[in-house]
């Protein structure tokens, strides 16, 4: 299922209302991005409970900084801005919890899923962002390009590189494990 971009005017209106404290607009923004952010955080952190806490922390940062975004909105797409905040918080978390990079502490993942999560974590950040954005979150090529800071024409090339890197990592881990 592909998620479609929200028209910029509608998103700007929601953001303005959220800044003014409109609970319904805040709830809409939260609902719109919850699953995407949760997935994005989960595949880097690998623990459901920690992911929930970190995702909530990201939303708090997001809503605290909405006035700043509104001033910068002409320069950056909202979804890209959201993922930038997520990256900053995830990186901070991983610096203070170095074991989290290697731990997968959810019992419900089978061996194959664990191998995929480990392989995703070993990718460079751009490849990781691409795969999670496009394939786990189902974002459009345009939204994925915005998150990565590339033009939409580069998405196909980036996709090939990211998938090759992931396949190589899975194959290497399979031979070592």
XYZ file of C-alpha atoms in Angstrom:
177
model
C 0.000 0.000 0.000
C 1.465 3.369 -1.048
C 0.972 6.413 1.101
C 0.262 9.519 -0.892
C 1.672 12.911 -0.130
C -0.614 15.290 1.675
C -1.224 18.465 -0.325
C 1.130 21.131 1.072
C -1.722 23.550 1.839
C -3.621 20.928 3.860
C -0.493 19.978 5.796
C 0.347 23.650 6.476
C -3.187 24.210 7.721
C -2.974 21.204 10.070
C 0.402 22.371 11.372
C -0.882 25.901 11.984
C -3.882 24.535 13.882
C -1.652 22.193 15.917
C 0.592 25.135 16.849
C -2.529 26.951 18.052
C -3.248 23.980 20.324
C -6.034 22.366 18.309
C -6.235 18.853 19.765
C -7.903 17.409 16.665
C -5.078 18.623 14.385
C -2.468 17.269 16.771
C -4.279 13.918 16.797
C -4.457 13.849 12.987
C -0.719 14.518 12.648
C 0.021 11.908 15.311
C -2.167 9.279 13.618
C -0.781 10.108 10.187
C 2.855 9.529 11.166
C 2.698 7.057 14.075
C 3.131 3.814 12.125
C 5.804 5.249 9.850
C 7.851 6.557 12.763
C 7.364 3.432 14.836
C 8.591 1.222 11.972
C 11.497 3.507 11.291
C 12.603 3.511 14.933
C 11.945 -0.191 15.475
C 14.255 -1.421 12.756
C 17.113 0.615 14.213
C 16.397 -0.057 17.897
C 14.923 -3.580 17.744
C 13.040 -3.544 21.008
C 9.319 -2.882 21.040
C 9.210 -1.254 24.451
C 12.195 1.020 23.752
C 10.744 1.822 20.334
C 7.470 2.925 21.903
C 9.274 5.202 24.359
C 11.533 6.657 21.692
C 8.656 7.171 19.259
C 6.736 9.101 21.911
C 9.840 11.187 22.631
C 10.123 11.974 18.918
C 6.494 13.103 18.819
C 7.037 15.351 21.827
C 10.049 16.931 20.073
C 8.050 17.211 16.883
C 5.148 19.038 18.514
C 7.449 21.251 20.592
C 9.264 22.315 17.429
C 6.277 22.834 15.128
C 6.560 26.640 15.375
C 10.161 26.369 14.153
C 9.096 24.155 11.270
C 6.370 26.594 10.268
C 9.036 29.304 9.876
C 11.246 26.931 7.817
C 8.518 25.162 5.835
C 9.376 26.768 2.513
C 12.808 25.099 2.648
C 11.916 21.587 3.786
C 9.090 19.136 3.212
C 7.288 18.240 6.447
C 7.836 14.488 6.188
C 11.571 15.024 5.641
C 11.625 17.301 8.677
C 9.831 14.651 10.780
C 12.373 11.981 9.812
C 15.235 14.390 10.492
C 14.008 14.755 14.085
C 13.631 10.955 14.289
C 17.190 10.421 13.057
C 18.562 12.865 15.588
C 16.729 11.179 18.480
C 17.614 7.650 17.328
C 21.291 8.579 16.951
C 21.256 10.132 20.439
C 19.630 6.991 21.858
C 22.122 4.662 20.162
C 25.062 6.729 21.463
C 23.797 6.344 25.031
C 22.701 2.701 24.550
C 25.466 1.152 22.407
C 24.253 -2.424 22.989
C 20.952 -1.557 21.300
C 22.714 -1.619 17.927
C 23.241 -5.357 18.305
C 20.362 -6.478 20.504
C 17.115 -7.776 19.164
C 15.086 -8.447 22.248
C 11.629 -9.167 20.916
C 10.723 -12.825 21.241
C 8.140 -12.752 18.466
C 10.705 -12.363 15.646
C 11.677 -15.573 13.925
C 15.233 -16.278 12.726
C 14.621 -14.927 9.245
C 13.136 -11.691 10.572
C 16.038 -11.276 12.981
C 18.480 -11.725 10.092
C 16.691 -8.994 8.124
C 16.711 -6.608 11.091
C 20.427 -7.244 11.672
C 21.144 -6.698 7.989
C 19.152 -3.446 7.964
C 21.119 -2.163 10.934
C 24.413 -2.826 9.214
C 23.514 -0.652 6.213
C 24.631 2.925 5.848
C 22.003 5.404 7.011
C 20.875 6.389 3.492
C 20.286 2.772 2.431
C 18.508 2.057 5.707
C 16.287 5.123 5.328
C 15.458 4.177 1.779
C 14.473 0.579 2.469
C 12.381 1.364 5.525
C 10.712 4.351 3.859
C 9.859 2.625 0.588
C 9.274 -0.988 1.577
C 8.273 -1.022 5.231
C 6.393 2.286 5.304
C 5.205 2.178 1.689
C 6.048 5.814 1.011
C 5.923 7.202 -2.497
C 9.080 7.762 -4.519
C 8.584 11.499 -4.048
C 8.303 11.316 -0.247
C 11.261 8.938 -0.062
C 13.315 11.325 -2.195
C 12.402 14.206 0.109
C 13.420 12.267 3.213
C 16.752 11.359 1.650
C 17.326 14.814 0.218
C 17.639 13.529 -3.358
C 15.686 14.264 -6.511
C 12.920 11.887 -7.481
C 14.835 10.728 -10.564
C 17.575 9.324 -8.302
C 15.187 7.056 -6.383
C 15.566 4.080 -8.737
C 19.369 4.178 -8.586
C 19.303 4.565 -4.800
C 16.852 1.656 -4.572
C 19.167 -0.627 -6.548
C 22.161 0.286 -4.400
C 20.243 -0.171 -1.149
C 18.767 -3.527 -2.144
C 22.146 -4.814 -3.377
C 23.752 -3.784 -0.087
C 20.979 -5.490 1.891
C 21.209 -8.683 -0.186
C 24.993 -8.755 0.184
C 24.741 -8.344 3.958
C 22.082 -11.052 4.293
C 24.118 -13.436 2.129
C 27.313 -12.729 4.091
C 25.554 -13.205 7.428
C 23.982 -16.418 6.160
C 27.400 -17.780 5.293
C 28.808 -16.750 8.673
C 25.849 -17.954 10.733
